[in-house]
Short mmCIF file of C-alpha atoms and ligand atoms in Angstrom, two decimals:
data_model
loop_
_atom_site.label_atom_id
_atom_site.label_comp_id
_atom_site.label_asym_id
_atom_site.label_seq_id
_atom_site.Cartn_x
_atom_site.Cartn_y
_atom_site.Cartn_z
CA UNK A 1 96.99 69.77 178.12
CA UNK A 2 98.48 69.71 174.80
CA UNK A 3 102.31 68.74 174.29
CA UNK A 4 104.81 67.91 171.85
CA UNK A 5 106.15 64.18 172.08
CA UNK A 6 109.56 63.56 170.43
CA UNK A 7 111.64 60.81 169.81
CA UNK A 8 114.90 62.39 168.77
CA UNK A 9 117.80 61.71 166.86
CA UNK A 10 116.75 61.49 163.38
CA UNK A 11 118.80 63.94 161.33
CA UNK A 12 116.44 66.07 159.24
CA UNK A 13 116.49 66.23 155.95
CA UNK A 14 114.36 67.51 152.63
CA UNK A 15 112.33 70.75 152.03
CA UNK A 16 110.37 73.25 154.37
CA UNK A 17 108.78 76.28 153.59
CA UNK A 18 108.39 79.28 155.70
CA UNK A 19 104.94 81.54 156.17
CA UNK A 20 105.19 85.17 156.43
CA UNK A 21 106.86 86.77 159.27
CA UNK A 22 104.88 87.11 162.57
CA UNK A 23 106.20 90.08 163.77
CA UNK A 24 105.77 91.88 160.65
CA UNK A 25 102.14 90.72 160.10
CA UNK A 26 101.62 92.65 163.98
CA UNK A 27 102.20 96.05 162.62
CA UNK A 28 100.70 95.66 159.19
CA UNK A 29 97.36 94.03 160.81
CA UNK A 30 97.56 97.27 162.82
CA UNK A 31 98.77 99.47 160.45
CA UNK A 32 95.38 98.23 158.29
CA UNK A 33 93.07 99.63 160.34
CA UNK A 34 94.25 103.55 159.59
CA UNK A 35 92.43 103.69 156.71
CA UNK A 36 88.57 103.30 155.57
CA UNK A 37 88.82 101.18 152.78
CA UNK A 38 89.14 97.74 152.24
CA UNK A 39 92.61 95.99 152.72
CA UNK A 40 93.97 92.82 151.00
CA UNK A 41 96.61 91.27 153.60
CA UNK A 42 98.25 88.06 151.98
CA UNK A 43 100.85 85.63 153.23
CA UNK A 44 100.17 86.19 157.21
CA UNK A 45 100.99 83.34 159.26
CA UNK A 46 98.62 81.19 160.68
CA UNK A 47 99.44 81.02 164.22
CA UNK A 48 97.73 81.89 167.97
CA UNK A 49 99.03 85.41 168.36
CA UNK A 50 97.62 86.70 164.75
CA UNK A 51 94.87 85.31 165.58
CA UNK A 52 93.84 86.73 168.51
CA UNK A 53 95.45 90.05 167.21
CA UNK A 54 92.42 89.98 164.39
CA UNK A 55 89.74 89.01 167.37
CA UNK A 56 90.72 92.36 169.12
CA UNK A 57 90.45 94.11 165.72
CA UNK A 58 87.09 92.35 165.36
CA UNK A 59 86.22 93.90 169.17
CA UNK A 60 86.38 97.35 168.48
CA UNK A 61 84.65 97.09 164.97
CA UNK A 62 86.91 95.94 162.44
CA UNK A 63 85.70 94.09 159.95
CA UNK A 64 87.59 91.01 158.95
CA UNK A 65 87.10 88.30 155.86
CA UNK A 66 89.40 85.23 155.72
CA UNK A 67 89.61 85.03 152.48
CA UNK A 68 91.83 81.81 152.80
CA UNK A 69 94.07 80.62 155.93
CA UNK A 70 96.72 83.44 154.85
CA UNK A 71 94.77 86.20 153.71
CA UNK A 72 92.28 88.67 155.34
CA UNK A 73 90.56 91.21 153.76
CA UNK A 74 89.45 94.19 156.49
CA UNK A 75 87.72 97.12 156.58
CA UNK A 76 87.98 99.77 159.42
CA UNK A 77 85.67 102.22 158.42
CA UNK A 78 82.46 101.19 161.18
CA UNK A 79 85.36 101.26 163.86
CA UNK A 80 83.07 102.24 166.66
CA UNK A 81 85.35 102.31 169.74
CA UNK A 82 89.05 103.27 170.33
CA UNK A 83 89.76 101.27 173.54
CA UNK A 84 91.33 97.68 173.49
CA UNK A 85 90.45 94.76 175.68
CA UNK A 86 92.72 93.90 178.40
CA UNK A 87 92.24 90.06 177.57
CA UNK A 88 93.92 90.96 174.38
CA UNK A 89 96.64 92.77 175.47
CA UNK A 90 97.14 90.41 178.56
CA UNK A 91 97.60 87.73 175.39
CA UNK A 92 99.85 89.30 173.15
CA UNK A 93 102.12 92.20 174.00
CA UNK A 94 101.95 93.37 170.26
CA UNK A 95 98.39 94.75 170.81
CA UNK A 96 100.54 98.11 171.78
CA UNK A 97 100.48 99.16 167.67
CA UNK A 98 96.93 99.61 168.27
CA UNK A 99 97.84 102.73 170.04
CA UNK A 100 99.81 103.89 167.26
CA UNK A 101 97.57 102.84 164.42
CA UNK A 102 93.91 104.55 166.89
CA UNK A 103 96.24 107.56 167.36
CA UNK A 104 96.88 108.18 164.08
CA UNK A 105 93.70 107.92 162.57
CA UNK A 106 91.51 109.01 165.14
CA UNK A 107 93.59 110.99 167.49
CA UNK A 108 92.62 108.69 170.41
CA UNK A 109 93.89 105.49 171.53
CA UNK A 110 93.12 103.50 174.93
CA UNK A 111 94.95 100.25 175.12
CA UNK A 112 96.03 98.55 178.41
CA UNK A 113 99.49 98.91 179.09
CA UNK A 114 101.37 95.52 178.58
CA UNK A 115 102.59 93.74 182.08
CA UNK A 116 106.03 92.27 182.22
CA UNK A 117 106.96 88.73 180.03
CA UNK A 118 108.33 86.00 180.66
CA UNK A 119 111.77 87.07 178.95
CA UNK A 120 111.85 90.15 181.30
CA UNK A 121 110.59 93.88 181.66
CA UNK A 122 109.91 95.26 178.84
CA UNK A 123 109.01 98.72 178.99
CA UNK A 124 106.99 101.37 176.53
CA UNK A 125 108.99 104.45 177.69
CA UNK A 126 109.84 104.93 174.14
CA UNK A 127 106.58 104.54 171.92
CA UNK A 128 105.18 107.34 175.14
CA UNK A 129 108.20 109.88 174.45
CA UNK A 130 107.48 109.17 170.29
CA UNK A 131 103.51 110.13 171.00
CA UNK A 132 104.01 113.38 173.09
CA UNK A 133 106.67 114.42 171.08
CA UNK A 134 103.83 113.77 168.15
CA UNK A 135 101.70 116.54 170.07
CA UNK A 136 99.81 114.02 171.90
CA UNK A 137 98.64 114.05 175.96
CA UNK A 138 99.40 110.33 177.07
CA UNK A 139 98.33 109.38 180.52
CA UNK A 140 98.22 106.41 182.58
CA UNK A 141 95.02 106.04 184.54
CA UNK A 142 93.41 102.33 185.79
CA UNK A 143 96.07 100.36 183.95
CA UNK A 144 95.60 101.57 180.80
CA UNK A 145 97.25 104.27 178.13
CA UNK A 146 95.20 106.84 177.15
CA UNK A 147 96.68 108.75 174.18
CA UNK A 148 94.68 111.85 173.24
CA UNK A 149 95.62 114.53 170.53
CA UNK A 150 93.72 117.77 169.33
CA UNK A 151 95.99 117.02 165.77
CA UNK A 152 98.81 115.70 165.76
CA UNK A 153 102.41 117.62 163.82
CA UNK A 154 105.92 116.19 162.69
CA UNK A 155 108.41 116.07 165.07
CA UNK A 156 112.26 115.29 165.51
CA UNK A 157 112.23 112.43 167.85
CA UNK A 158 115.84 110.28 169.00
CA UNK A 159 115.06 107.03 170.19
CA UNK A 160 117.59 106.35 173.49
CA UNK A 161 117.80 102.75 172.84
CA UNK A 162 117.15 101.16 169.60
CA UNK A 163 113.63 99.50 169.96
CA UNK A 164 111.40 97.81 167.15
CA UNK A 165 107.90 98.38 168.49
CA UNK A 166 108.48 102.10 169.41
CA UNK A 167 109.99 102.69 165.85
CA UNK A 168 106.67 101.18 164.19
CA UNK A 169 104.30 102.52 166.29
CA UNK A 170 105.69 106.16 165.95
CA UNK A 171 106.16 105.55 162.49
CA UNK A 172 102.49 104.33 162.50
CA UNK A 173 101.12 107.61 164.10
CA UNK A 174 103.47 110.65 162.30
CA UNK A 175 102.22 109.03 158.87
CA UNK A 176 99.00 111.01 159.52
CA UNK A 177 100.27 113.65 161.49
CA UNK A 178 100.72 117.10 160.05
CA UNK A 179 104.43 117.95 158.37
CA UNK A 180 107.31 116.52 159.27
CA UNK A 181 108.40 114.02 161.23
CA UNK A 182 112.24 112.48 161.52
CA UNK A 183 113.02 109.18 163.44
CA UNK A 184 116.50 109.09 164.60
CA UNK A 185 118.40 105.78 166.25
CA UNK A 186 115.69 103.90 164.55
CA UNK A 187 115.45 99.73 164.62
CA UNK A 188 116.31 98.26 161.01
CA UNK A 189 114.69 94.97 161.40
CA UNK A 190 113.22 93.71 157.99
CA UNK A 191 109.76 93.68 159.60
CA UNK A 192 110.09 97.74 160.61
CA UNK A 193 110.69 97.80 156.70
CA UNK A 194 107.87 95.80 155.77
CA UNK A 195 105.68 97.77 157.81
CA UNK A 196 106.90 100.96 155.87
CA UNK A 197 106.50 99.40 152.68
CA UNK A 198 102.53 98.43 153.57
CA UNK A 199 101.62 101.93 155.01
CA UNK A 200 103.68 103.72 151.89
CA UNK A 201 101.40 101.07 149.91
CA UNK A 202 98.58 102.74 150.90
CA UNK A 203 99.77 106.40 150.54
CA UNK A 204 102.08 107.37 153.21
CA UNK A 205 105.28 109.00 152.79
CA UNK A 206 107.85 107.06 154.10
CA UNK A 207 111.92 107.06 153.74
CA UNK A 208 114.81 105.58 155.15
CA UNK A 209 113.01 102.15 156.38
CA UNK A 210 115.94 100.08 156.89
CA UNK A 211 118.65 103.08 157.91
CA UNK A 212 118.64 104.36 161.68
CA UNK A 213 117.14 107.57 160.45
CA UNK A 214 113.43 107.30 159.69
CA UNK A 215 111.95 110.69 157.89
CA UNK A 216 107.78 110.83 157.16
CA UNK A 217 105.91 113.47 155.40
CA UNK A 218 102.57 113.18 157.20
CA UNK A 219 99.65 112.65 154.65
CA UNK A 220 95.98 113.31 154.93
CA UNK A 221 94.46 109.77 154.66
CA UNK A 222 95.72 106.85 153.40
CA UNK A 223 93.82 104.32 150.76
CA UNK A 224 92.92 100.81 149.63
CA UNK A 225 96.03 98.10 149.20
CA UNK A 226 97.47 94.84 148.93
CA UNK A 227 99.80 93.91 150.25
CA UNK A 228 101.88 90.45 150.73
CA UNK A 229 103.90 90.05 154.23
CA UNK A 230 107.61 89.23 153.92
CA UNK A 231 108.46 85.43 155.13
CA UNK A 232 109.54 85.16 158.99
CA UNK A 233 113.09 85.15 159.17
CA UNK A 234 113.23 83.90 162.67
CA UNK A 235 110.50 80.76 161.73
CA UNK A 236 113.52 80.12 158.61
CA UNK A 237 116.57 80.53 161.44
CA UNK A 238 115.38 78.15 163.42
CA UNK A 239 114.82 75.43 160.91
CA UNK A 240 118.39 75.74 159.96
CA UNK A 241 119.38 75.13 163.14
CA UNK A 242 117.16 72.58 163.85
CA UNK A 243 119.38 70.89 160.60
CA UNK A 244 122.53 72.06 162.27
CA UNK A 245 121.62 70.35 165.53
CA UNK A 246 120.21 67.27 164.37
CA UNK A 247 123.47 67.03 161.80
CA UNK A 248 120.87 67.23 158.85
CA UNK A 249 120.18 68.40 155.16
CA UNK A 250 117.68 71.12 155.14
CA UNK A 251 116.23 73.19 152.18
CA UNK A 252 115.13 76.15 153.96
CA UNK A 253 112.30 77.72 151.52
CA UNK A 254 110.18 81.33 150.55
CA UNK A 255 112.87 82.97 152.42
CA UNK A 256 114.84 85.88 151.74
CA UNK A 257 118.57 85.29 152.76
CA UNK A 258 119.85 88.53 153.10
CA UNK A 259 117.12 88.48 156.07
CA UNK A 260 119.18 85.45 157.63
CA UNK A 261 122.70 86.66 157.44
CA UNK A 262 123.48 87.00 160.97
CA UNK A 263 122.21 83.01 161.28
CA UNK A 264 124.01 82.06 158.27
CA UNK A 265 127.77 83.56 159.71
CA UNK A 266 127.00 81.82 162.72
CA UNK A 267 126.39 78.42 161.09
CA UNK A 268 129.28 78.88 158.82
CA UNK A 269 131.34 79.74 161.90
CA UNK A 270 130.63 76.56 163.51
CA UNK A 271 131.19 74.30 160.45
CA UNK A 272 127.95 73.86 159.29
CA UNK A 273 127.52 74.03 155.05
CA UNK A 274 125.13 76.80 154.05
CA UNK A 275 124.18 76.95 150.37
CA UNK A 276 122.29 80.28 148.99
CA UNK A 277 119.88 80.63 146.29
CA UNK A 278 117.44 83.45 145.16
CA UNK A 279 114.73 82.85 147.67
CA UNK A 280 115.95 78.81 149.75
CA UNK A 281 119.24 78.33 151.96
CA UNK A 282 120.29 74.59 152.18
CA UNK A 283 121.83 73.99 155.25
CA UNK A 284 123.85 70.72 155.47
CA UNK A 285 125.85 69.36 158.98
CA UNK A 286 128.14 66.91 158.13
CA UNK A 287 130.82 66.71 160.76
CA UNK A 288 130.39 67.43 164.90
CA UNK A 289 129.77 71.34 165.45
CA UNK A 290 132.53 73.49 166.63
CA UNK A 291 131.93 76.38 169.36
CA UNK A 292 131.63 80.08 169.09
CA UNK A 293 130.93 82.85 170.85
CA UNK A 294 127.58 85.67 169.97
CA UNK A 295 126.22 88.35 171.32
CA UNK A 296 122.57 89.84 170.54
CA UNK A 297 122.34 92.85 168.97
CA UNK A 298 119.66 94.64 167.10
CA UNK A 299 119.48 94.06 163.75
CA UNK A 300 121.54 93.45 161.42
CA UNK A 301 123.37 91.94 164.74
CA UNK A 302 122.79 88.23 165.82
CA UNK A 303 118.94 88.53 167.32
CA UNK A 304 117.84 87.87 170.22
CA UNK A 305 114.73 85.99 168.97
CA UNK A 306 117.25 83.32 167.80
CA UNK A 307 119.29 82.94 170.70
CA UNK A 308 117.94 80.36 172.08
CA UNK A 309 118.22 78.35 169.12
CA UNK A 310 121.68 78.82 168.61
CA UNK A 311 122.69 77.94 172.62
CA UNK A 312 120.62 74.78 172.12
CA UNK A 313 122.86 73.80 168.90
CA UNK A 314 126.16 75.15 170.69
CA UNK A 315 125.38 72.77 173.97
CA UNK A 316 126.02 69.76 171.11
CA UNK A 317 129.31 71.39 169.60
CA UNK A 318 132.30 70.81 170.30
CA UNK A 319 134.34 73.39 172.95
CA UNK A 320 133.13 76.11 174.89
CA UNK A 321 130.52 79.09 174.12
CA UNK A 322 129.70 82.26 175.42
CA UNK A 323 126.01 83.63 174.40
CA UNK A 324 125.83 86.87 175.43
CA UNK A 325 122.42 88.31 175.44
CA UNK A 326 122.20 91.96 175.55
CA UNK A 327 118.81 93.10 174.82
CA UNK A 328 116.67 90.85 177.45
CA UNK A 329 117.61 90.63 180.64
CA UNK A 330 115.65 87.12 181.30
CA UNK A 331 115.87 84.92 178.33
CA UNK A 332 118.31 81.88 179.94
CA UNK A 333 115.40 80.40 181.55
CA UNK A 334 115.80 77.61 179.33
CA UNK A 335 119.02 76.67 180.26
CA UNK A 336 117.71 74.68 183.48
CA UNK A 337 115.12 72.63 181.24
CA UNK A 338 118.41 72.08 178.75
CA UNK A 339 120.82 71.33 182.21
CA UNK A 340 118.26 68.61 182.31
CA UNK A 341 118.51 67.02 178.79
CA UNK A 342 122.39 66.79 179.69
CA UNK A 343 123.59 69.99 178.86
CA UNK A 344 126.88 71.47 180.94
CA UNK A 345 125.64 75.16 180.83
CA UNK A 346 126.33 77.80 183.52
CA UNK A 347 124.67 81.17 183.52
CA UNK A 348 126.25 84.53 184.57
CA UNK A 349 124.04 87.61 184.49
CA UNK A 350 123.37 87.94 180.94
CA UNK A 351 126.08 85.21 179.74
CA UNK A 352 125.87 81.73 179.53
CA UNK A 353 128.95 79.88 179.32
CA UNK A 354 127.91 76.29 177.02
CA UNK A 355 130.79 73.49 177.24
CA UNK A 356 129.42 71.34 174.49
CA UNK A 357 128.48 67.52 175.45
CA UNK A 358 128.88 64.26 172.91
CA UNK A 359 125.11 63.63 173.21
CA UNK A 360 121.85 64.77 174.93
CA UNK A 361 119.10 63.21 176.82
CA UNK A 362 115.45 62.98 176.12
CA UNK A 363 113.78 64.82 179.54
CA UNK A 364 110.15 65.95 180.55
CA UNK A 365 110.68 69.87 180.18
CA UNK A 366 108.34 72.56 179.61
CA UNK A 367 108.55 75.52 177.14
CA UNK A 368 109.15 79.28 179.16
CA UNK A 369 108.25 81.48 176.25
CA UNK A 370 107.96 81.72 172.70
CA UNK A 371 111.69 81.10 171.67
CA UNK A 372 113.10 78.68 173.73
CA UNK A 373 110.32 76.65 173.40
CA UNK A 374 111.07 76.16 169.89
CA UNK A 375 115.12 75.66 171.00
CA UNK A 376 113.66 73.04 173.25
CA UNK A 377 112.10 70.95 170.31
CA UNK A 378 115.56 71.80 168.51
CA UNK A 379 117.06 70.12 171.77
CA UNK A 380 114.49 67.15 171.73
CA UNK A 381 114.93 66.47 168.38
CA UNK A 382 118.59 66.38 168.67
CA UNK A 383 118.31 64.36 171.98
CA UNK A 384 118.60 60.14 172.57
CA UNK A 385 115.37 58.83 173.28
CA UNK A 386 111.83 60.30 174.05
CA UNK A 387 112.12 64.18 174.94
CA UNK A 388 107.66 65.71 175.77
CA UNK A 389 107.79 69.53 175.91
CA UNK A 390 104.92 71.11 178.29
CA UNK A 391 103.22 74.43 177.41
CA UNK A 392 103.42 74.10 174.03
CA UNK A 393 100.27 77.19 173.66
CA UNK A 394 103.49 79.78 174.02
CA UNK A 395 105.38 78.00 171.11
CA UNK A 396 102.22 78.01 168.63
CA UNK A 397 102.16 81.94 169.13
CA UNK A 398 104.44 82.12 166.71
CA UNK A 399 104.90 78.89 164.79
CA UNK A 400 102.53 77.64 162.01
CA UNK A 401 102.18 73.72 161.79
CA UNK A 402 105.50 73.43 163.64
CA UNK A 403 104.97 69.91 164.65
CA UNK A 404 103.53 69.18 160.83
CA UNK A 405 106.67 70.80 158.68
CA UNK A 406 109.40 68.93 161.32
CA UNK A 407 107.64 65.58 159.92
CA UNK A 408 107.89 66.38 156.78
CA UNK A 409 111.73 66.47 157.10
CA UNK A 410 111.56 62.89 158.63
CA UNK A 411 111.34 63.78 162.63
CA UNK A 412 109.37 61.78 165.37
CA UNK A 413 106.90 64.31 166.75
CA UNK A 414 103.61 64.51 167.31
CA UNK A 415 101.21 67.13 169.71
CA UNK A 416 99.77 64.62 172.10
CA UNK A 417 96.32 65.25 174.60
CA UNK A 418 97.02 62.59 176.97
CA UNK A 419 98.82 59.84 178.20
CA UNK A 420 97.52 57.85 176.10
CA UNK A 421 98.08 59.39 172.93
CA UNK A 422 101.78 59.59 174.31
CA UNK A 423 102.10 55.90 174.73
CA UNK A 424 101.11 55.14 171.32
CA UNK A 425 103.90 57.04 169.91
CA UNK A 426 106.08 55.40 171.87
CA UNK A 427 104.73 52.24 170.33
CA UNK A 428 104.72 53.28 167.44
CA UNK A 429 108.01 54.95 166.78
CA UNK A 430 110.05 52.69 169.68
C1 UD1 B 1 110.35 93.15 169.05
C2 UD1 B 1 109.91 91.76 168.63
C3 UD1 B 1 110.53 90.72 169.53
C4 UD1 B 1 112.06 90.87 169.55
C5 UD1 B 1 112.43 92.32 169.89
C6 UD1 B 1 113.93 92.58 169.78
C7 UD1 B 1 107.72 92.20 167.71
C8 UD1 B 1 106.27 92.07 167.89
N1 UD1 B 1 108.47 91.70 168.70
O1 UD1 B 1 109.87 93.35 170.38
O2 UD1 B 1 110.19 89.42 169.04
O3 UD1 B 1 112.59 90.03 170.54
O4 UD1 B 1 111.77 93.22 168.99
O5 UD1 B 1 114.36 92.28 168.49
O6 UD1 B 1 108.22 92.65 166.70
N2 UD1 B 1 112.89 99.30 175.27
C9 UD1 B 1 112.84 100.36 176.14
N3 UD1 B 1 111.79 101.24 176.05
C10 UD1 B 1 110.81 101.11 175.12
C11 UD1 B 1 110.87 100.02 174.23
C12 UD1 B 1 111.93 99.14 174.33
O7 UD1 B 1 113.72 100.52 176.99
O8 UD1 B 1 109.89 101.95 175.08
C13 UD1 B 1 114.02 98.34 175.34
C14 UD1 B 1 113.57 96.92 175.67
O9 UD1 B 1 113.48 96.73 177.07
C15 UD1 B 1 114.67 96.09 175.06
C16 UD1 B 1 115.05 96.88 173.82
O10 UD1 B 1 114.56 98.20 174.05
O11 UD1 B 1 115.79 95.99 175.89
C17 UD1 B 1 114.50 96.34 172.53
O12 UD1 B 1 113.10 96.15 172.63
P1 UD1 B 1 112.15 96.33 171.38
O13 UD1 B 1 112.97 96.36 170.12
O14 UD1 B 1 111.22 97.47 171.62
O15 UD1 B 1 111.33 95.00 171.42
P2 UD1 B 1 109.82 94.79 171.00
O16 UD1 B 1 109.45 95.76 169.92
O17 UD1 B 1 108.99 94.73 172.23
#
């Protein structure tokens, strides 16, 4: 079984750049499929749950090129089937914008409904209420949705809660329903706007990407593009914390900053140096950390995706924290693994309450999700001594050469097979 191998304490320091945003590459790989021509995709990440995102594509008759490691070309046209694999789905929740994307175009989607995570329940009460309200029959039967739709027509739909996937995949479908449609209480993340910018690419009607009110003009078909994916602003916050933690000097590159403001107050807040340019944020730590308190929000608010990251930096700061996360109810399973590295962290509910330590401890722990396995590494690489992180499959869903671009700023890691290979870096770098 694969892990990553650390020996910590080396403060980073030099030049990383950042591939395009995971989570934006989801819908637009999705979002490809609703037309019949061929589709240039550039800058998508290459990591685990893109990957097997294009396999189900590839399952139900999607044709796809790899034109090089970031770019696809695909073309949907001999889509033969509208029903996704469970094995998919069962590997990456994100399948769901199938459903969207099938339901759009074809007027019938049957995707498995996505089980629980390991971050908590996460439910798709929303993206159901966006599809009937689209004119569509959705039922449940044997595990999966079955969305079905004689044509679909523009509708006013309110979003209770403000969720990401139910804005794209709603978005998705009313781009090729009939009239009007209006999105109200919509998410603004900068991959919800990407997504609008790739569909309006290829001919939708789109406004308001970005605000909380979405409005679409359904079209009749949509056409040929390219299209280049923003870079992956939660790939660039966690490299600048990884400076922050290890008390490094970090060019952060190919990002856009206005993307990372949230991570960049919080740095600043705790006495970190963050320099801006057009497209790069340096982040320098000279001096011990100093607490703070956050809260996740939805976007532009501190995100949840970085939370982790942040607690991990806070356990080495000086004073007390309070990380409030309000948008999953189980993402502090990480704090045990942490308690173990030294950390003094007690969780409440949906609080944790970090008194920051002088130093941590390289430990044995094992990654819980996508997240806090990177935080982990962040906590390794901060750490005294040799820190191996188990389950390292959930933390190259979503990271591209993570191990790779952390040596290039000067850290000890290495993915390891056995015990073996393990030993030798400790040779080697002891
Ligand atoms: C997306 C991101 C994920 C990020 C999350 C929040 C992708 C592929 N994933 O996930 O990395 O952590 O946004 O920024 O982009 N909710 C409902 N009913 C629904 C849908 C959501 O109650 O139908 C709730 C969820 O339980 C959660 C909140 O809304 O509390 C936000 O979830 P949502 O924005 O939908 O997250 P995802 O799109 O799944």
């Amino acid at each position: 079984m694969e892990q990553y191998i650390i020996r910590g304490g080396i403060p980073l320091a030099g030049e990383v750049e950042i591939s395009g945003a995971k989570n934006a590459a989801l819908g637009i790989l999705a979002a490809a499929i609703m037309t019949d021509d061929t589709v240039l995709i550039d800058n998508l990440p290459d990591v685990r749950d893109i990957n097997v995102l294009l396999e189900a594509m590839e399952s139900i008759g999607v044709h796809v090129d790899r034109v090089t490691r970031h770019a696809v070309m695909m073309n949907s046209k001999d889509i033969g089937d509208v029903s996704v694999d469970y094995e998919y789905i069962k590997k990456i929740r994100a399948s769901y914008y199938l459903i969207g994307a099938l339901l759009g175009k074809y007027k019938k989607a049957e995707v498995p409904l996505p089980g629980g995570c390991n971050i908590g329940s996460r439910p798709i009460d929303l993206h159901i209420k966006g599809f009937k309200a689209l004119g569509a029959k959705v039922t449940i039967r044997n595990g999966f949705i079955i969305a079905t739709a004689e044509h679909l027509h523009g509708s006013h739909i309110y979003l209770d809660t403000v969720s990401v996937g139910a804005t794209i995949n709603i978005m998705m479908a009313a781009s090729l329903a009939e009239g009007y449609t209006i999105i109200e209480n919509c998410a603004r993340e900068p991959h919800v706007v990407d997504v609008a910018n790739f569909l309006n690419s290829m001919g939708a009607n789109i406004r308001g990407a970005g605000t909380d009110v979405i409005r679409i003009r359904g079209v009749e078909s949509l056409h040929r593009t390219e299209y280049s994916i923003i870079p992956d602003q939660i790939e660039a916050g966690t490299f600048m914390f990884a400076a922050a933690a290890t008390k490094g000097d970090v060019m952060v590159k190919n990002v856009i900053p206005k993307h990372l403001e949230a991570t960049t107050a919080k740095l600043l807040e705790i006495d970190c140096e963050v320099e801006e340019f057009d497209n790069a944020v340096r982040v320098v730590a000279s001096k011990r950390l100093s607490s703070t308190n956050v809260k996740t929000l939805p976007y532009p608010g501190y995100p949840t995706d970085m939370q982790p990251q942040i607690s991990v930096t806070l356990a080495l700061a000086r004073g007390t924290s309070i990380v409030t996360e309000s948008i999953f109810e189980n993402r502090f399973k990480y704090m045990d693994e942490l308690t173990r590295m030294g950390a003094d962290v007690r969780v409440e509910g949906n609080t944790a309450i970090i008194s920051g330590v002088d130093t941590l401890t390289g430990a044995r722990v094992s990654a819980p999700d996508l997240r806090a396995g990177a935080a982990l590494v962040i906590a390794g690489l901060a750490a005294e001594g040799i820190t191996t992180i188990d389950d390292i499959m959930y933390i190259q869903r979503g990271y591209e050469s993570f191990d790779e671009k952390l040596r290039s700023l000067g850290a000890e890691i290495e993915k390891v097979n056995s015990e073996k290979e393990a030993m030798k870096f400790r040779l080697r770098t002891g």
